[in-house]
mmCIF file of C-alpha atoms and ligand atoms in Angstrom:
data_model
loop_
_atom_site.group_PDB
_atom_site.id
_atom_site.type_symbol
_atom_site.label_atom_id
_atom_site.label_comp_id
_atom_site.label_asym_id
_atom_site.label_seq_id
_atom_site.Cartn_x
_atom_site.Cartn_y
_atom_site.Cartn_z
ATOM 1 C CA UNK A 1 0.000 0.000 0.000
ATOM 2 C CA UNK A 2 1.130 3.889 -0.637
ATOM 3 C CA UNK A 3 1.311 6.056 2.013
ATOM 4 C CA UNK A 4 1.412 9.815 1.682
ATOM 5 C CA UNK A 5 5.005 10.799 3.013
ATOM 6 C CA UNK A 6 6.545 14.154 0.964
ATOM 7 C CA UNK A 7 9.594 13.416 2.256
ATOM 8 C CA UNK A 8 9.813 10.438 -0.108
ATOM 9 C CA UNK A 9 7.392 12.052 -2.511
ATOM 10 C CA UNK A 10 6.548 15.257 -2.861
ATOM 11 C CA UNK A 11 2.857 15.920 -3.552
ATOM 12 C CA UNK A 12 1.841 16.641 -7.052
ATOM 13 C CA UNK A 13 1.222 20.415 -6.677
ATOM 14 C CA UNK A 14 4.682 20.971 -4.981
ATOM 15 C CA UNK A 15 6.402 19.632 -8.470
ATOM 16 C CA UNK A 16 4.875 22.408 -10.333
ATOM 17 C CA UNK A 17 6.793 24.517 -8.998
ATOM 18 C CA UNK A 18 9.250 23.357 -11.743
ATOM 19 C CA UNK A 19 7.349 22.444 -14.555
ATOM 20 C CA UNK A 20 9.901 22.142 -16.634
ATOM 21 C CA UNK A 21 12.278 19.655 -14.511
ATOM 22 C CA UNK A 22 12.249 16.260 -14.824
ATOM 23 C CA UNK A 23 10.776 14.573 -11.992
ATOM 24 C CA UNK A 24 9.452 10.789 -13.955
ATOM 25 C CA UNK A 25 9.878 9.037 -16.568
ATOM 26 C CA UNK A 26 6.776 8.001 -18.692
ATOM 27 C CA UNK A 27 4.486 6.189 -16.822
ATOM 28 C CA UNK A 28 3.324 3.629 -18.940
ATOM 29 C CA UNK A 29 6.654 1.370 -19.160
ATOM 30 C CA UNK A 30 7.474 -0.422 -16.487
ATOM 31 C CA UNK A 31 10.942 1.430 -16.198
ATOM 32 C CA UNK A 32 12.984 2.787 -13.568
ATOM 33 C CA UNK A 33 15.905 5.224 -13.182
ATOM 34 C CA UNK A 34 18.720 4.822 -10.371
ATOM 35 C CA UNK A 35 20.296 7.949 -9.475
ATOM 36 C CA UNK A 36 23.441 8.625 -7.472
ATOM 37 C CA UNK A 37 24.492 11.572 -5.867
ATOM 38 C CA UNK A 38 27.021 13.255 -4.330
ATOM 39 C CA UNK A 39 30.155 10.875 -5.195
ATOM 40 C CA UNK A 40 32.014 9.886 -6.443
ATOM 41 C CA UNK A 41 34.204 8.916 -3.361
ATOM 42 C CA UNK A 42 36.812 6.192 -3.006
ATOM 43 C CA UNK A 43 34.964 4.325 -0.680
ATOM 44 C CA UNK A 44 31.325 3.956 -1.913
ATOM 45 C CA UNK A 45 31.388 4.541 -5.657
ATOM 46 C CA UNK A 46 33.651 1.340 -6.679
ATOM 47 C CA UNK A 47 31.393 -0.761 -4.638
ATOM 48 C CA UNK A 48 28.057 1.120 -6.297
ATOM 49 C CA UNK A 49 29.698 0.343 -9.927
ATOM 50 C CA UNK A 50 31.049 -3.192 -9.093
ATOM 51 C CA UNK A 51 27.067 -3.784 -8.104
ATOM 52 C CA UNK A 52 25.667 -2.495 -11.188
ATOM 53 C CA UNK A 53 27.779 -4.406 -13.288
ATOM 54 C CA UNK A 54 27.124 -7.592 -11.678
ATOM 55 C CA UNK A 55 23.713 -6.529 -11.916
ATOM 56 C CA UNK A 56 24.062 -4.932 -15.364
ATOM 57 C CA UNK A 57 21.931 -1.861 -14.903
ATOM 58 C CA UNK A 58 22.997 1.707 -16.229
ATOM 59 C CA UNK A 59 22.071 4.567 -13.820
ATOM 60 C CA UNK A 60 22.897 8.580 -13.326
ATOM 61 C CA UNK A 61 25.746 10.083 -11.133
ATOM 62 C CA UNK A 62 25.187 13.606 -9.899
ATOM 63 C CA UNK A 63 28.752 14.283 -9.161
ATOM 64 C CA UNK A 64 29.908 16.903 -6.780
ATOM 65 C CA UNK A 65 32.814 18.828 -8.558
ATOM 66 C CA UNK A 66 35.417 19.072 -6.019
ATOM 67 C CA UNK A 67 35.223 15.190 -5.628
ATOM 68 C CA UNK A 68 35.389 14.677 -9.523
ATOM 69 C CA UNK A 69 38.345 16.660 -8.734
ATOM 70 C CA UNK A 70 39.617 14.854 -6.037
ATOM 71 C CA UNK A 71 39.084 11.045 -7.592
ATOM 72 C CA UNK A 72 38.757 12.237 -11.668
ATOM 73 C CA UNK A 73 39.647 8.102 -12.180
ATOM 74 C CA UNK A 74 36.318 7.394 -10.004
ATOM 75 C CA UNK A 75 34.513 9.741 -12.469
ATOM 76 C CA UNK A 76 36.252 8.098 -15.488
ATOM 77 C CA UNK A 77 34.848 5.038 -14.566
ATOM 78 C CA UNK A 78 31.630 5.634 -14.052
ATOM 79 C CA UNK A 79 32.057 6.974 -17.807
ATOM 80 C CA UNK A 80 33.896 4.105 -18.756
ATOM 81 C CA UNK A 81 31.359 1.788 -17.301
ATOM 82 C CA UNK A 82 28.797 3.257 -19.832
ATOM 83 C CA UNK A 83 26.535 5.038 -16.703
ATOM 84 C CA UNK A 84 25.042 8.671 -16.832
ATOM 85 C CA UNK A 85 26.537 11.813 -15.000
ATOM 86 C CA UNK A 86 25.204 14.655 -13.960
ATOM 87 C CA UNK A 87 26.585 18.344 -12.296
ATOM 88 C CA UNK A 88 25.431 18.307 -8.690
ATOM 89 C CA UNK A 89 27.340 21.628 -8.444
ATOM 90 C CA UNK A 90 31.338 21.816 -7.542
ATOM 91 C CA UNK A 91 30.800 22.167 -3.629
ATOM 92 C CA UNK A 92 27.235 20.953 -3.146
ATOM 93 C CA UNK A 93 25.419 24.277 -2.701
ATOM 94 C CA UNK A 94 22.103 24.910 -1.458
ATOM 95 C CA UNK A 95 20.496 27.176 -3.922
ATOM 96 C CA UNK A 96 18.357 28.839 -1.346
ATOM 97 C CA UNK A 97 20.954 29.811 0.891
ATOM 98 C CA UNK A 98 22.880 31.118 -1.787
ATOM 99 C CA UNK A 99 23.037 34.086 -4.646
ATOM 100 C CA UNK A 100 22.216 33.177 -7.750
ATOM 101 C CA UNK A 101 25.671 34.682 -9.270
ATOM 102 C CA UNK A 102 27.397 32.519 -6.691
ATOM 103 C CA UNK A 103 25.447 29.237 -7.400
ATOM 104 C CA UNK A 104 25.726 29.536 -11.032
ATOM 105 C CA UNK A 105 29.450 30.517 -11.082
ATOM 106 C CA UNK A 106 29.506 27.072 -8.878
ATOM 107 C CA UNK A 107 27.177 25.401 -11.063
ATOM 108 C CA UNK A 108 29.928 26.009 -14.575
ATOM 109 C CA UNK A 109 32.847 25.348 -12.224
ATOM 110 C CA UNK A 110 31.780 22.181 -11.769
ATOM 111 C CA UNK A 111 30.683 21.843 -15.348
ATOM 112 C CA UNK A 112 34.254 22.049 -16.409
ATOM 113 C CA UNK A 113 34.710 18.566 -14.597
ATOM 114 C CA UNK A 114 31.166 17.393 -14.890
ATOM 115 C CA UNK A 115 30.810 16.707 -18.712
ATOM 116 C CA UNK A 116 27.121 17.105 -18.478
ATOM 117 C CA UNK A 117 23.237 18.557 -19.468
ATOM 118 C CA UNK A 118 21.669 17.019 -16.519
ATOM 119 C CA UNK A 119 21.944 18.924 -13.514
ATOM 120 C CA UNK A 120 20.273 18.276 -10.168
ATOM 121 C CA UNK A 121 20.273 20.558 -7.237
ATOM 122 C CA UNK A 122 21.662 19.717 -3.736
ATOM 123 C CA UNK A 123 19.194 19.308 -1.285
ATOM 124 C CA UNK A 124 16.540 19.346 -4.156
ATOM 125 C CA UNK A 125 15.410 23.468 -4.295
ATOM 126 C CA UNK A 126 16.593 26.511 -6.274
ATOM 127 C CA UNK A 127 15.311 29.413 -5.822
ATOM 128 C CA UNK A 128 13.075 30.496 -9.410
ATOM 129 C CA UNK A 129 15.298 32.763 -11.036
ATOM 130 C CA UNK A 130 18.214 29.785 -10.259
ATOM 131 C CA UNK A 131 15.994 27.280 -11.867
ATOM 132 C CA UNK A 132 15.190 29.816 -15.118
ATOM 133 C CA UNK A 133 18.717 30.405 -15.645
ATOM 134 C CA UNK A 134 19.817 26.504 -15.255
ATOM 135 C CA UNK A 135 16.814 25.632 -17.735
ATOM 136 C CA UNK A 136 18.569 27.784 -20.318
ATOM 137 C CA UNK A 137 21.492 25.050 -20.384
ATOM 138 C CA UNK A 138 21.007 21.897 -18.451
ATOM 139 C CA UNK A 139 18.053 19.615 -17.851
ATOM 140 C CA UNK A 140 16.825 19.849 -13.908
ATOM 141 C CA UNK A 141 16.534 16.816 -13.140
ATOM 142 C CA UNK A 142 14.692 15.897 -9.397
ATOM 143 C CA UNK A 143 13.079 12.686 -8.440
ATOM 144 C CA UNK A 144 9.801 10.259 -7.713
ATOM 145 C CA UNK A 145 10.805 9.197 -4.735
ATOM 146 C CA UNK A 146 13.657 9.411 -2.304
ATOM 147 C CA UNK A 147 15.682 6.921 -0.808
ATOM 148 C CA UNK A 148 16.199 8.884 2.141
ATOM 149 C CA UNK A 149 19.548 6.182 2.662
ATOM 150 C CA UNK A 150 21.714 9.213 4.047
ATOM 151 C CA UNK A 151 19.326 9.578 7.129
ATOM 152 C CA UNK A 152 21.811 8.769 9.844
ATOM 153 C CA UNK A 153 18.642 7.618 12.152
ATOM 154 C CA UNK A 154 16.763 5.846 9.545
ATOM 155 C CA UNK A 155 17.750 2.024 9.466
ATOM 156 C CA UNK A 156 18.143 -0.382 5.831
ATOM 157 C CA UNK A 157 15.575 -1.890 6.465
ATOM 158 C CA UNK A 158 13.199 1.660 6.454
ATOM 159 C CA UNK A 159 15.635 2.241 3.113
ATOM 160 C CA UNK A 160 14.234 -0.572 1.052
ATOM 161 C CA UNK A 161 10.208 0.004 2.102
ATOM 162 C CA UNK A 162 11.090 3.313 1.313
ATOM 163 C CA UNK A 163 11.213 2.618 -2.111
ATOM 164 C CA UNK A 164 9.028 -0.247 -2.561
ATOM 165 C CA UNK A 165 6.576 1.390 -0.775
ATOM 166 C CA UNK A 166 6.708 4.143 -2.817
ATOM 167 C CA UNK A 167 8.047 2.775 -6.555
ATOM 168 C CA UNK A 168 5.916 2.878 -9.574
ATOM 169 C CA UNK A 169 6.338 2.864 -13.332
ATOM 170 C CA UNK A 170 8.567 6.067 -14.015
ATOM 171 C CA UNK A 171 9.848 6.626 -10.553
ATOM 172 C CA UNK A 172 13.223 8.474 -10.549
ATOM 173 C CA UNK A 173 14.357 7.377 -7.428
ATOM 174 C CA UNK A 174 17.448 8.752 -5.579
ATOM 175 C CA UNK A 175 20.154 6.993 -3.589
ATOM 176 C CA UNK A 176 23.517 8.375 -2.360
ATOM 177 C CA UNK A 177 27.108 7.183 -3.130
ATOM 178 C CA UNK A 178 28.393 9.257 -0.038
ATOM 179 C CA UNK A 179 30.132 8.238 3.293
ATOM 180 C CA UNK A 180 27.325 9.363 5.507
ATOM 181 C CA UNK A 181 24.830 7.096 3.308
ATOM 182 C CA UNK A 182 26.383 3.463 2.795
ATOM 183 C CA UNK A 183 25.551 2.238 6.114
ATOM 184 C CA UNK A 184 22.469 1.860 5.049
ATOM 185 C CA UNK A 185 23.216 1.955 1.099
ATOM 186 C CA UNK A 186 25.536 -1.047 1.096
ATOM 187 C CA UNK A 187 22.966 -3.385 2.792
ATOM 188 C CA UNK A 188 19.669 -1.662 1.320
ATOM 189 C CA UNK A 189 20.628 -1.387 -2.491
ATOM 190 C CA UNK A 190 21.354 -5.128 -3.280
ATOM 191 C CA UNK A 191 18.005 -5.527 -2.045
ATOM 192 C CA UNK A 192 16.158 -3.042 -3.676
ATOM 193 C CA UNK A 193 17.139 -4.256 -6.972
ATOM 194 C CA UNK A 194 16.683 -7.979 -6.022
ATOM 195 C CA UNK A 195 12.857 -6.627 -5.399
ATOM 196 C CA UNK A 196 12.296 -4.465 -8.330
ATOM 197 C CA UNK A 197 13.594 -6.884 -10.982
ATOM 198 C CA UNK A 198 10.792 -9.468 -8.713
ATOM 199 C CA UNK A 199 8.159 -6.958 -9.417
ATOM 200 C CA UNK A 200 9.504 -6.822 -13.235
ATOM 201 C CA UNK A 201 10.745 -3.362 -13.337
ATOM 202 C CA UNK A 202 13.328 -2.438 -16.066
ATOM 203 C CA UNK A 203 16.064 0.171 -15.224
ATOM 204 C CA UNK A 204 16.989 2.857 -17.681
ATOM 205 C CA UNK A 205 18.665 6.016 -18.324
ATOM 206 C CA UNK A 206 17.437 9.311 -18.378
ATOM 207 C CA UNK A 207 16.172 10.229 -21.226
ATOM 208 C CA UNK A 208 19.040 12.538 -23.130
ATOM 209 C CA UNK A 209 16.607 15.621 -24.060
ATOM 210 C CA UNK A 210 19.346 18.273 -22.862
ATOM 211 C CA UNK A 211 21.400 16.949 -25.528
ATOM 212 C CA UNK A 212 19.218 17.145 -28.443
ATOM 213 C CA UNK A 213 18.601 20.640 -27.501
ATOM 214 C CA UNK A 214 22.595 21.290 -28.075
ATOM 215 C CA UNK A 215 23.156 19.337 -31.535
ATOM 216 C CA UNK A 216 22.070 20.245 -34.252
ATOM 217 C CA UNK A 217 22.172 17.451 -36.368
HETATM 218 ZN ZN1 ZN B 301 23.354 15.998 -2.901
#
């Protein structure tokens, strides 16, 4: 059964807000995308990707820039392993708490290591005129449904009824490849796919709109 819970899933009317962004995929396949942000860091993103493989599903990484920086082999094999990135901004900035000039300026600094049209905001809100100006270049890309696997108090067990709870035919659903989430990551996520490919849900990429916008060919 569903339960109402807009920390998972926010309610309809709260995703107009942007209109534009991408918050599902279409709803009548029986598809779902994996998305992974804030890594890539040495000791969750290997694991992630070793998973994945052995699982062979393609997902999205919103990278933070200054880790792309740190670990630019972690990045290049996420690439290499044929997965999705995305810029999740070069120091993970909350768009609210910040001026636009400074969160867009952070937004193209991490674009110069974050070869990317997708772009998804820390913490999930920009303020409008953030969110107008990113729409000129990137794709906004938010979620379905959140994991919420970097709660320190929430257990894996909460993790995986989080999602299948929640999952349904287009869900975008966010995990974490950060420190602070694979205590709950490492034991939920094996699980969670173990159950969706049960239920008979595909996993896909997001769809590559921002880059049809850019080449014109
Ligand atoms: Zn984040």
């Amino acid at each position: 059964m569903r339960r109402f819970d807009p920390r998972i899933r926010l309610p309809k009317l709260a995703t107009r807000y942007f209109p534009n962004a991408l918050w599902r995929l279409p709803e009548n396949e029986k598809k779902v995308a994996l998305t992974f942000d804030d890594g890539p860091v040495p000791e969750v993103t290997p694991w992630v990707l070793d998973l994945l493989k052995e699982e062979n599903i393609k997902a999205c990484f919103f990278c933070v820039g200054e880790n792309v920086e740190r670990h630019p082999e972690l990045y290049q094999q996420i690439i290499a392993n044929g997965h999705q990135v995305g810029n999740h901004t070069f120091n993970h900035l909350q768009g609210l708490k910040t001026p636009d000039e400074a969160f867009l300026a952070n937004v193209e600094k991490a674009a110069t290591y974050v070869d990317s049209k997708f772009m998804r905001p820390p913490h999930g809100w920009l303020r409008k005129s953030q969110y107008r100006e990113l729409t000129k270049d990137y794709e906004v890309v938010m979620w379905d449904l959140i994991s919420r696997d970097y709660k320190e108090k929430t257990s894996p067990k909460a993790v995986v009824s989080n999602v299948m709870n929640f999952v349904r035919p287009g869900s975008i659903i966010i995990f974490h490849d950060s420190v602070k989430a694979q205590k709950n990551l490492r034991p939920a996520l094996p699980v969670v796919i173990k159950k969706l490919k049960e239920e008979g849900y595909q996993f896909t990429l997001l769809p590559e709109k921002g880059k049809q916008k850019t080449d014109k060919h």
